[in-house]
Coordinates of C-alpha atoms in Angstrom, one line a residue:
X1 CA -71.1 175.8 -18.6
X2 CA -69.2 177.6 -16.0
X3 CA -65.7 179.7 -16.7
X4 CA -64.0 178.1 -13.7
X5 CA -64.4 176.7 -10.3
X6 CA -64.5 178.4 -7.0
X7 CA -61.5 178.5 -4.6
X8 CA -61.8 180.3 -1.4
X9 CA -59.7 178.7 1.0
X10 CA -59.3 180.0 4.9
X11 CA -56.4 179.3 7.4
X12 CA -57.2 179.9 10.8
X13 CA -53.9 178.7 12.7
X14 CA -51.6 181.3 12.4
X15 CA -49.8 182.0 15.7
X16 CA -46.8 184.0 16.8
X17 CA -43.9 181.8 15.7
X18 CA -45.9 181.6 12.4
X19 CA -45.7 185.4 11.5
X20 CA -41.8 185.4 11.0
X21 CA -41.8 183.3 8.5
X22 CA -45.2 184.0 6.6
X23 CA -44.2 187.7 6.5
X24 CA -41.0 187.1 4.9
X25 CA -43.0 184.8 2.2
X26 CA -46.0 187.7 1.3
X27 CA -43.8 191.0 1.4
X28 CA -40.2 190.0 0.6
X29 CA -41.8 187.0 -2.0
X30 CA -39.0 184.1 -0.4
X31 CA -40.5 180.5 0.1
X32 CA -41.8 177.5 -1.6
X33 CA -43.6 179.7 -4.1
X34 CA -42.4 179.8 -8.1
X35 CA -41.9 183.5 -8.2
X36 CA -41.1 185.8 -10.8
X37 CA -39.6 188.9 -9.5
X38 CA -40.3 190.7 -13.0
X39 CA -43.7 190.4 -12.4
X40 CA -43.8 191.3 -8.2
X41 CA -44.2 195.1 -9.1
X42 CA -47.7 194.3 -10.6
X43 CA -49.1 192.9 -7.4
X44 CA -51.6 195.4 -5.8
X45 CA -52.2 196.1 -2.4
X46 CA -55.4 196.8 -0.3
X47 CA -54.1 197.0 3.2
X48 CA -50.6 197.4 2.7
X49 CA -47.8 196.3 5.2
X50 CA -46.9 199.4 7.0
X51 CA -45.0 197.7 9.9
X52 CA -41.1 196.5 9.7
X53 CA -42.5 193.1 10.1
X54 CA -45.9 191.3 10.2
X55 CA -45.7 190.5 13.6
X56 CA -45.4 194.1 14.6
X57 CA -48.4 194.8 12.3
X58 CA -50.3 192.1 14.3
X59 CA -49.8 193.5 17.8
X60 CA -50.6 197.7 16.3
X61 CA -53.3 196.7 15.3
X62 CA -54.7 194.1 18.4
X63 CA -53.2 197.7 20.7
X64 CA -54.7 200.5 18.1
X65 CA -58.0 198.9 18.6
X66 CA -57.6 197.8 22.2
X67 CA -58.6 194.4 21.5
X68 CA -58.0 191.7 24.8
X69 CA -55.6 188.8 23.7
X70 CA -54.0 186.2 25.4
X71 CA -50.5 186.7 24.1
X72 CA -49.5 182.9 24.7
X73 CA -47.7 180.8 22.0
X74 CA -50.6 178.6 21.5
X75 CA -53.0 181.6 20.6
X76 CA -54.3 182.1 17.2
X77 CA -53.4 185.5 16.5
X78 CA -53.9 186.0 12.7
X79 CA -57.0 183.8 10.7
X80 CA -55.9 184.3 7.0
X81 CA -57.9 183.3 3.4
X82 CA -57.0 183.2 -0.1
X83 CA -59.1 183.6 -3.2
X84 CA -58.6 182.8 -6.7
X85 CA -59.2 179.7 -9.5
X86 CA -58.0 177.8 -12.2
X87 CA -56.0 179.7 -15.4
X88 CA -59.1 179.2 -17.6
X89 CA -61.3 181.7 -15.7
X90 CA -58.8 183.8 -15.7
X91 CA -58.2 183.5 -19.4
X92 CA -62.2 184.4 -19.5
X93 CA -61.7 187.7 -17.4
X94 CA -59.1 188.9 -20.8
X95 CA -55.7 187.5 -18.9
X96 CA -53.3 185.8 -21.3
X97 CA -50.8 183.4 -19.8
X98 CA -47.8 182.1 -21.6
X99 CA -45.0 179.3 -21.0
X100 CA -43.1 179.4 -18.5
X101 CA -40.3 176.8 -19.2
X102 CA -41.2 174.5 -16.7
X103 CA -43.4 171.0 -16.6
X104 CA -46.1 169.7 -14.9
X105 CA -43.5 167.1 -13.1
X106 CA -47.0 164.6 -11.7
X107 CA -50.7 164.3 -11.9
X108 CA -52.7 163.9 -15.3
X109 CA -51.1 166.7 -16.6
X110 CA -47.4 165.5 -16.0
X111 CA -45.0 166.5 -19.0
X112 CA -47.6 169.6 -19.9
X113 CA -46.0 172.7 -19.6
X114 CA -46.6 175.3 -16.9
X115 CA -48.0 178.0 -18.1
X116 CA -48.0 181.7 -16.1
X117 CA -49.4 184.9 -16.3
X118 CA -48.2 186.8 -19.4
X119 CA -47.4 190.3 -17.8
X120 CA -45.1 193.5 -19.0
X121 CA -47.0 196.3 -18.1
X122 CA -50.5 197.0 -15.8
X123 CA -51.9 197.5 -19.2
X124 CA -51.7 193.1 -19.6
X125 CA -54.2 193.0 -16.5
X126 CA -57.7 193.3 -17.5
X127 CA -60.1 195.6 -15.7
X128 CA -62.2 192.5 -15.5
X129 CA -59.5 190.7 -13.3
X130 CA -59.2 193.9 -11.3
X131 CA -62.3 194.1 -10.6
X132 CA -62.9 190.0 -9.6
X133 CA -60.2 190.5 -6.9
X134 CA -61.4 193.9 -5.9
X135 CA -65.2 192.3 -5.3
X136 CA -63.6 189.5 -3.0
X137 CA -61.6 191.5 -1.1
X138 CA -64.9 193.5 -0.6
X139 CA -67.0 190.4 0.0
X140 CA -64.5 189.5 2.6
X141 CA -63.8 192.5 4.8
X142 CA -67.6 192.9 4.9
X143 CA -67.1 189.6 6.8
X144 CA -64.8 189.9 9.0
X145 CA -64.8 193.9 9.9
X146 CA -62.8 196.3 8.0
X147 CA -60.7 197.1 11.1
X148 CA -59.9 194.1 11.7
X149 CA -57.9 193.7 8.4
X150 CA -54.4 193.0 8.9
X151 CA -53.0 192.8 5.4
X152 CA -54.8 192.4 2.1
X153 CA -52.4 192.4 -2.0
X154 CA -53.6 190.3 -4.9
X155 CA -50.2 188.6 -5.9
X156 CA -50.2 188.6 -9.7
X157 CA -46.6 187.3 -9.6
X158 CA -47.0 183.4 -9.2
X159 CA -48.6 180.4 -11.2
X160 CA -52.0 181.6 -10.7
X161 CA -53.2 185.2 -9.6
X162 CA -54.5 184.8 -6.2
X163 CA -55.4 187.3 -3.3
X164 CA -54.4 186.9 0.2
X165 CA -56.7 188.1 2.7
X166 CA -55.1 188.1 6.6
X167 CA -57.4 189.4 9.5
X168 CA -58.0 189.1 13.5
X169 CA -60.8 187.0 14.3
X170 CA -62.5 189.6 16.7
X171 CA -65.9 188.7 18.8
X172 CA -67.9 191.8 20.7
X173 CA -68.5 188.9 23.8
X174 CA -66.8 186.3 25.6
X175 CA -68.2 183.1 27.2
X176 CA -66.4 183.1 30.2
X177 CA -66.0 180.0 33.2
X178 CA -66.9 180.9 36.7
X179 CA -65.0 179.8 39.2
X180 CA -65.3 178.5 42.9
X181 CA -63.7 181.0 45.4
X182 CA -62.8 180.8 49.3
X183 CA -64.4 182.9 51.8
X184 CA -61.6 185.4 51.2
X185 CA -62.3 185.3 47.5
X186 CA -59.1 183.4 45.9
X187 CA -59.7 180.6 43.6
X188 CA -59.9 177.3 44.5
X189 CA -57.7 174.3 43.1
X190 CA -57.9 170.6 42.9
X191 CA -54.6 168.5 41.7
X192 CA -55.1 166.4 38.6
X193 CA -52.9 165.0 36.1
X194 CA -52.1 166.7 32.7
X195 CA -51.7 164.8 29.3
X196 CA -48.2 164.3 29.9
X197 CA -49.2 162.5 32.9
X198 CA -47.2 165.5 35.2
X199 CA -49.5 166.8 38.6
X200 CA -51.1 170.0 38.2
X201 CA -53.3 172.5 40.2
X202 CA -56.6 172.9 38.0
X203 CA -58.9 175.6 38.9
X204 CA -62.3 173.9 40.3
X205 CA -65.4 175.3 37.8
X206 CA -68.2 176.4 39.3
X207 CA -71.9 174.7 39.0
X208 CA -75.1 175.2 39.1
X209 CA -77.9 173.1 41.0
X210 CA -78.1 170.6 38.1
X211 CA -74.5 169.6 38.4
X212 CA -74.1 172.1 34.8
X213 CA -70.9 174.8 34.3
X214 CA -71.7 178.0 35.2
X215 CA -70.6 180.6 32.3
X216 CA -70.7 184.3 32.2
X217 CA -70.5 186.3 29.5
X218 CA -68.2 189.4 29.0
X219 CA -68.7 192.2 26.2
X220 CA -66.2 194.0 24.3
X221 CA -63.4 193.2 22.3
X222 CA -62.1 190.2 22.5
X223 CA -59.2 188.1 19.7
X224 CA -60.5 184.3 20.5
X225 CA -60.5 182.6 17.3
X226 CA -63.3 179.5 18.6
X227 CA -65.8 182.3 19.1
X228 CA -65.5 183.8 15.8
X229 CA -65.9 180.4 13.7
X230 CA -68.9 179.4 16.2
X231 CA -70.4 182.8 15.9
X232 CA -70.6 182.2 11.8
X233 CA -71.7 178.4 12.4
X234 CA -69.3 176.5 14.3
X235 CA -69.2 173.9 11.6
X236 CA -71.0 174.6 9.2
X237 CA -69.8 178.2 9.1
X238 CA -67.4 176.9 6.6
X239 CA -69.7 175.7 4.3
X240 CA -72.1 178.6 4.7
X241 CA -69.3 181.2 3.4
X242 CA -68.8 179.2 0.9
X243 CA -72.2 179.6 -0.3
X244 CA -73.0 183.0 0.4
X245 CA -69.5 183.7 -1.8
X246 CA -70.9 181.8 -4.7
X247 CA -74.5 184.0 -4.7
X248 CA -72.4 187.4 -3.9
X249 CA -70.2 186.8 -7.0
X250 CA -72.6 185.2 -9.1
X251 CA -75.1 188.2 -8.4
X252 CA -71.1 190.4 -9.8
X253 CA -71.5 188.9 -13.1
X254 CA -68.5 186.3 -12.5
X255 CA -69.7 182.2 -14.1
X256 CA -67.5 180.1 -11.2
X257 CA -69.1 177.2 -10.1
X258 CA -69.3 176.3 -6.4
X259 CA -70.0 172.5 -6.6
X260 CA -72.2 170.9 -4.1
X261 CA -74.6 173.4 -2.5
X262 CA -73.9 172.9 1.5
X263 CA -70.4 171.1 0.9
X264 CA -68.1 171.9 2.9
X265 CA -65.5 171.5 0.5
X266 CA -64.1 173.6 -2.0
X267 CA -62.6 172.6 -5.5
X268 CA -59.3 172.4 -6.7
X269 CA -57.3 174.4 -8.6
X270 CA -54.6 172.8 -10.8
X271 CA -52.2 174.1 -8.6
X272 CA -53.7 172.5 -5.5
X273 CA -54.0 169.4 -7.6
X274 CA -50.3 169.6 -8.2
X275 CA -49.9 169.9 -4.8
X276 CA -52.1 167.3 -3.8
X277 CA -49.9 164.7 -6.1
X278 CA -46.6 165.8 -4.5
X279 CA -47.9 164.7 -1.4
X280 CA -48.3 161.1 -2.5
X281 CA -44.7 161.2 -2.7
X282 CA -43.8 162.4 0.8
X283 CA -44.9 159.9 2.8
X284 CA -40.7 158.8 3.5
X285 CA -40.0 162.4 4.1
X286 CA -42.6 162.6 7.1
X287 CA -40.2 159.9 8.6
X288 CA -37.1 162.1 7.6
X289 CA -39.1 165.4 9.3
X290 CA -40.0 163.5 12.5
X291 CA -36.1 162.5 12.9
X292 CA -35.4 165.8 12.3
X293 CA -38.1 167.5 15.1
X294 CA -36.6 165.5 17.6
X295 CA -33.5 166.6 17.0
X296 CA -33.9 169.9 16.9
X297 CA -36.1 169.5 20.1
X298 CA -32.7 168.0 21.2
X299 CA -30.5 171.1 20.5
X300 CA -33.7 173.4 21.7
X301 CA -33.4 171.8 25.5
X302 CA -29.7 171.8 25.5
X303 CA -28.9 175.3 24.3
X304 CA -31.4 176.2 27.2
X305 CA -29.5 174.1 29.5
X306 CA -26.3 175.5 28.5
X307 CA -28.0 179.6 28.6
X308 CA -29.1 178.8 32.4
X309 CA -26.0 177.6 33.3
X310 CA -24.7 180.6 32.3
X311 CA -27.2 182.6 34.4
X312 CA -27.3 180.3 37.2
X313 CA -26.3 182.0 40.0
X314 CA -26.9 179.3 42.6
X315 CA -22.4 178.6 42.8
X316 CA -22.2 182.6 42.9
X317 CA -21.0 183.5 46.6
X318 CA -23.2 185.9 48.6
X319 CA -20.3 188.3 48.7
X320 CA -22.1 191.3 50.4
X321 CA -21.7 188.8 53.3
X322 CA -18.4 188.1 53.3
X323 CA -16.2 191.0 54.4
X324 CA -12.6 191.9 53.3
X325 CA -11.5 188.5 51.4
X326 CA -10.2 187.8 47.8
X327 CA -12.5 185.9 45.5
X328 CA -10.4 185.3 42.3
X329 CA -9.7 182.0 43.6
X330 CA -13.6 181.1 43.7
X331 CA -14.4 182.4 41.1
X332 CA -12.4 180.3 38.9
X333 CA -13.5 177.6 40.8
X334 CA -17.6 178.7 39.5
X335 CA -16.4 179.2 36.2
X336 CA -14.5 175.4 35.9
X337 CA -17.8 174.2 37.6
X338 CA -20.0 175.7 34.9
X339 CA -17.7 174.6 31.8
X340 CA -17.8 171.0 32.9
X341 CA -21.8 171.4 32.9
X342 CA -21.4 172.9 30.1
X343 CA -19.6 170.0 28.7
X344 CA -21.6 167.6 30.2
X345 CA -25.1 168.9 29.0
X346 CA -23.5 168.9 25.5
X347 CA -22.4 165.3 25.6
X348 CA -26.1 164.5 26.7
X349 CA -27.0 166.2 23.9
X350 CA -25.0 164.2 21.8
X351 CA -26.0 161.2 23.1
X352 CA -29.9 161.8 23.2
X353 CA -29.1 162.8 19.2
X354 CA -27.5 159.1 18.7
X355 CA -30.8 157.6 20.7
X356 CA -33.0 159.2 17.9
X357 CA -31.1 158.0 15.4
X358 CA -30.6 154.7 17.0
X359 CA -34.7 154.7 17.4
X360 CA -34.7 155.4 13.6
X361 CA -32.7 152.6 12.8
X362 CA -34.4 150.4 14.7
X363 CA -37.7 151.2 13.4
X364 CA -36.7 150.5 10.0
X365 CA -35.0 147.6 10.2
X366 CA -37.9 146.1 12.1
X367 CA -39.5 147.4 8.7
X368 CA -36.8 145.4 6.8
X369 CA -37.5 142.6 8.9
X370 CA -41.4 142.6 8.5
X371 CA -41.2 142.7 4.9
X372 CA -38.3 140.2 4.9
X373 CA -40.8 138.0 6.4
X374 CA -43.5 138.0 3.2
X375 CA -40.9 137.6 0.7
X376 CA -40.5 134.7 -1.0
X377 CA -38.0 134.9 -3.3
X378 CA -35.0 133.6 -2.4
X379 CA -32.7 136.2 -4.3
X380 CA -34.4 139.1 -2.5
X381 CA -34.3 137.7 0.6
X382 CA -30.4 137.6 0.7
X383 CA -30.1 141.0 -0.3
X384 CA -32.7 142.0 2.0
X385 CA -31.1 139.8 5.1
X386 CA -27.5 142.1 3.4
X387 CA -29.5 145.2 4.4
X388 CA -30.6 143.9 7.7
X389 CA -26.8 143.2 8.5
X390 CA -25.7 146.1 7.7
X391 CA -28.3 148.1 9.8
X392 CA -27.5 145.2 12.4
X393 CA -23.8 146.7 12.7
X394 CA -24.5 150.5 12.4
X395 CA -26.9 149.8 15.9
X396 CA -24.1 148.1 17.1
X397 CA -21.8 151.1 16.7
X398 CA -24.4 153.7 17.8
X399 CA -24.8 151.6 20.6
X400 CA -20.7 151.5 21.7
X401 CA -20.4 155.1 21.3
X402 CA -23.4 155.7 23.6
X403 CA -21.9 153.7 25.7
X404 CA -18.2 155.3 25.8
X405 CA -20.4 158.7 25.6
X406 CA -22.2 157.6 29.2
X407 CA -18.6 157.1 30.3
X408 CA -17.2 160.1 29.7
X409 CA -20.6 161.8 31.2
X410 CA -20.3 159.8 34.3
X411 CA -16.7 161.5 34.6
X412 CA -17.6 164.9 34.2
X413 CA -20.8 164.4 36.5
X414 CA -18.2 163.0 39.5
X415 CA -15.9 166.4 38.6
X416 CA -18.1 168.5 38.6
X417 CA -19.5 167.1 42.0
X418 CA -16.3 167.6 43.5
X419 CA -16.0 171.0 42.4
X420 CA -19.3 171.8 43.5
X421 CA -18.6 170.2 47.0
X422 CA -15.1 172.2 47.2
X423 CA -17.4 175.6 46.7
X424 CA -20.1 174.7 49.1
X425 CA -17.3 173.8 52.2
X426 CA -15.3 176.9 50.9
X427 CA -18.5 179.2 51.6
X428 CA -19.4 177.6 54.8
X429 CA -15.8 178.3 55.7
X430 CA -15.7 181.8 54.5
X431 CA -19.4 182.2 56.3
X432 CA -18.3 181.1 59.6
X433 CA -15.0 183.2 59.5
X434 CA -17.3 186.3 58.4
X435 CA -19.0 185.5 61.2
X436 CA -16.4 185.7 63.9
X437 CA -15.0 188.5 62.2
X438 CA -18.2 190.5 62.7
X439 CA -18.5 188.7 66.3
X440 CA -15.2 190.4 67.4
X441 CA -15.9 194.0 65.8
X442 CA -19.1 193.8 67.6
X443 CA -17.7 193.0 71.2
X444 CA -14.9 196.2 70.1
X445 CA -18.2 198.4 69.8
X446 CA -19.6 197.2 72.7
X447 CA -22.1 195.0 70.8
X448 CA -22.3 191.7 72.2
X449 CA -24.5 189.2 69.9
X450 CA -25.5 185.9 71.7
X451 CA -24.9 182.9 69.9
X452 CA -27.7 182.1 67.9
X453 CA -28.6 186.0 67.1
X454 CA -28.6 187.0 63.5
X455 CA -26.0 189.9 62.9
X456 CA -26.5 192.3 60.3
X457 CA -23.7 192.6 57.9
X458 CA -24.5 195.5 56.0
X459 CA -24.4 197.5 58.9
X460 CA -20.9 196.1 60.3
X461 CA -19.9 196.6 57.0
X462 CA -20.8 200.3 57.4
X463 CA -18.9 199.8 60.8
X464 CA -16.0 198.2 59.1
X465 CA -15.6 200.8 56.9
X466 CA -15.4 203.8 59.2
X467 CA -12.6 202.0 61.1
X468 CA -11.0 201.9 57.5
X469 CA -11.4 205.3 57.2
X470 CA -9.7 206.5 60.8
X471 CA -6.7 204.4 60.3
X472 CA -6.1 204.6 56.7
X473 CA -6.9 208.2 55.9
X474 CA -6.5 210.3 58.9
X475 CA -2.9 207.9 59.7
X476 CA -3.5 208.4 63.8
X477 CA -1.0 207.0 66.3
X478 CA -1.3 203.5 66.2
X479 CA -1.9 203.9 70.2
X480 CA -4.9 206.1 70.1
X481 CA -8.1 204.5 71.4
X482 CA -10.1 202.4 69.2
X483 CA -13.4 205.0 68.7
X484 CA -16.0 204.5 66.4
X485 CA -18.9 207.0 65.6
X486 CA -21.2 206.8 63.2

C-alpha cells in the first residue's frame, strides 16, 4: 500500500514574455492560485529571487555564467518542474490540513470540502515534510547543474504543498549546420516560401557526398533547450526521470507510488483532477479566447501603425537643404497629414474588430443552422429559426456599419492624399528655389556650377552665413564690395 502517488511535472516552454507574468505569480503570490497570504511567510526558499524581477534573474545568470543564447522571442529561456502529491501523503509525513470553507465545485468529489494545510507557526510543518522537499530539490539540481538553478521555494501556502523548481536547460556542445559559402566566403541563399506562404532567402545547407547535412559540433555553453531534453533521452527522457525519481526517493524512505514502470505519464493529484474537470467545461470559452486573440492582435498592429506614424519621418522636409525659409506652414501641413493617418489607421482598426466579430457571428449561426437542421421538434425549431433571425439582423448591422466605416476611410485616404501631394510639390518647389539660391551665391563667389553638377549645401550654407555676418554685424556701407573669405 503506498502513502501517495508521485507528481513530478516539468514545463519546458517558458520564454521571455512568459517571465513577467510567472514572476509576479511565484514571488508576489497574484494569479489563478487559491492563496492564503497567512500562510506565504512559511514558504521556504532554496534559491531565492534576488533580482527585481525574474526576467532580470534570467539574463544574470545566462551573463554571470557566460552561457551563448539566442535572445529571440521564440527561445526557451527558462525549463521549470514542480514536485509534490496528493493531501494523504502529506497527512503521512505528520502534516495536518483543515477546512478551508470552500467546495470541491466538479469531479467525484463535488460538494466535499476543500481542505488546506493547517499552518500557524513552522512548528505545524513536520521535519518529515521538510525533509521530502529538501531531497527533491536535491534530486533535481543534481539533474540539471546547480548553477544552472534559477529559482527554487517550496510554497506551503496553497491547496497542496508543492515545490517549484525553475532552471536553464544548459548543454556543454552544440550541433551546428554548415553552410555553403562563395569563393569570397559569404553564405549562399536560395528563395523559398515560408509557412505563411511570403518569399524568403533560406540559407543553402551544406552536404556531404551522399546527398546527407553536414553538422559540426561546437563546445561550450550553450542555453538550447532541444539539446538538453535529447541529451536525457529525447523522448523517453521524460519517462526515464520519472523512474530514476521513484528509485532515488524510494531508496529516502518516502512509499509514493510511480505507476507504470517506463510510462511516460505521471499521476494526478486531486488538484490536477480538479483541474482536469474544469476543463470539460471550457470548451465555449476557447471560442470566447480565440475572438478575443484576434482582437487584441487587432489593437497590437494598429497601435504599431499609429507609433510609426509618429516616427515616420518620410513627410519631414530635408531642412539642412533648404536655406533661409519659414517652415511653420509645413509643418502643420505634416502634422494634419499624420493625424488623418492616424485617424484612418484607427477606423481600420475598428473595422477589422467588427470583421472578427462578424466572423464570430457567422460561425455560430451556421452552428444554429446545422443543428436547426437535426431537430425535429417543431417547438424548438421556431425558437431556434427566432435565434437564427436574430443573428440574421445583428450581421446585417455589422455589415452597414462596415460599410459606412469603409466610407468614411475612403475619405480620409483621398485627404490625406491631397495633403501628401501638397507637401511633395511644396518640397520640390522649395528644392528648386534652394537651388537657384545657391546657383546665384555661387556665380557671386566666382563659382560657376554647370547644370547638372551636384552643389554642396552645407558648404554654401557656411558661405551664406559669413555674408550674414559682414552685413549684419559689422553694418558696412551698403556700397562696399561684396567679399567673402572664408
Amino acid at each position: 500500500m503506498y502513502d501517495g502517488n508521485q507528481v513530478l511535472r516539468f514545463e519546458n516552454k517558458y520564454k521571455a514574455s512568459d517571465l513577467g507574468g510567472l514572476g509576479i505569480e511565484l514571488v508576489r503570490r497574484k494569479g489563478t492560485g487559491n492563496y492564503d497570504h497567512e500562510r506565504t511567510i512559511f514558504n521556504y526558499s532554496y534559491v531565492p529571487l534576488t533580482k527585481p524581477t525574474l526576467q532580470e534573474q534570467v539574463y544574470s545568470k545566462l551573463n554571470d555564467n557566460k552561457i551563448y543564447y539566442n535572445d529571440g522571442k521564440n527561445t526557451n529561456l527558462l525549463n521549470g518542474a514542480i514536485v509534490t502529491s496528493g493531501k494523504e501523503f502529506f497527512e503521512s509525513l505528520g502534516m495536518k490540513f483543515k477546512d478551508s470553507g470552500r467546495r470541491h465545485q466538479v469531479g467525484q468529489d463535488k460538494g466535499k470540502p476543500i481542505l488546506v494545510p493547517d499552518i500557524k507557526s513552522d512548528d505545524d510543518i513536520s521535519e518529515k515534510v521538510k525533509e521530502y522537499f529538501k531531497d527533491s530539490y536535491s534530486f533535481l539540481e543534481n539533474l540539471v547543474g546547480k548553477d544552472n538553478v534559477v529559482y527554487a521555494e517550496v510554497h506551503y501556502d496553497e491547496d497542496t504543498p508543492h515545490l517549484h523548481f525553475y532552471f536553464l536547460p544548459v548543454v556543454n556542445e552544440v550541433k551546428r549546420k554548415v553552410f555553403e559559402t562563395d569563393t569570397n566566403g559569404n553564405i549562399i541563399y536560395r528563395e523559398g516560401i515560408d509557412k505563411k506562404g511570403n518569399k524568403k532567402m533560406y540559407p543553402v545547407q551544406k552536404k556531404d557526398e551522399n546527398g546527407k547535412n553536414i553538422f559540426k559540433i561546437e563546445t561550450g555553453k550553450f542555453l538550447n533547450c532541444d539539446q538538453f531534453w535529447k541529451s536525457l533521452g529525447g523522448k523517453t527522457s521524460y519517462a526515464k526521470i520519472q523512474d530514476d525519481y521513484n528509485k532515488y526517493i524510494t531508496d529516502k524512505g518516502y512509499n509514493l507510488f510511480r505507476g507504470n514502470i517506463g510510462d511516460n505519464k505521471h499521476h494526478k493529484t486531486k488538484a490536477e483532477k480538479e483541474l482536469e474537470d474544469l476543463n470539460e467545461q471550457i470548451n465555449d470559452m476557447k471560442i470566447e479566447f480565440e475572438k478575443n486573440r484576434k482582437l487584441n492582435e487587432v489593437e497590437l498592429q494598429t497601435s504599431k501603425e499609429i507609433s510609426e506614424f509618429n516616427s515616420n519621418e518620410i513627410l519631414n522636409p530635408v531642412k539642412r537643404k533648404v536655406i533661409g525659409y519659414k517652415d511653420d506652414g509645413i509643418n502643420k501641413l505634416i502634422d494634419y497629414s499624420k493625424q488623418m493617418q492616424k485617424e484612418n489607421s484607427s477606423n481600420k482598426n475598428v473595422i477589422k474588430q467588427k470583421d472578427v466579430l462578424l466572423d464570430e457571428l457567422t460561425k455560430r449561426l451556421g452552428n444554429l443552422q446545422t443543428e436547426n437542421s437535426k431537430l425535429k421538434d417543431g417547438r424548438a425549431i421556431k425558437e431556434r429559426d427566432t435565434k437564427i433571425y436574430e443573428q440574421e439582423i445583428t450581421i446585417s448591422k455589422q455589415k452597414q456599419v462596415i460599410k459606412e466605416k469603409d466610407s468614411i476611410i475612403e475619405r480620409l485616404e483621398a485627404k490625406v492624399n491631397e495633403v501628401q501631394e501638397t507637401l511633395s510639390n511644396f518640397k520640390e518647389r522649395m528644392f528648386k528655389f534652394c537651388n537657384k539660391i545657391c546657383r546665384a551665391l555661387g556665380h557671386k563667389l566666382g563659382l560657376h556650377f554647370k547644370n547638372d553638377e551636384e552643389i554642396n549645401y552645407d558648404i554654401m550654407s557656411c558661405y551664406a552665413d559669413n555674408v550674414n555676418h559682414k552685413y549684419e554685424h559689422y553694418r558696412k556701407d551698403k556700397n562696399d564690395k561684396f567679399e567673402i573669405s572664408m
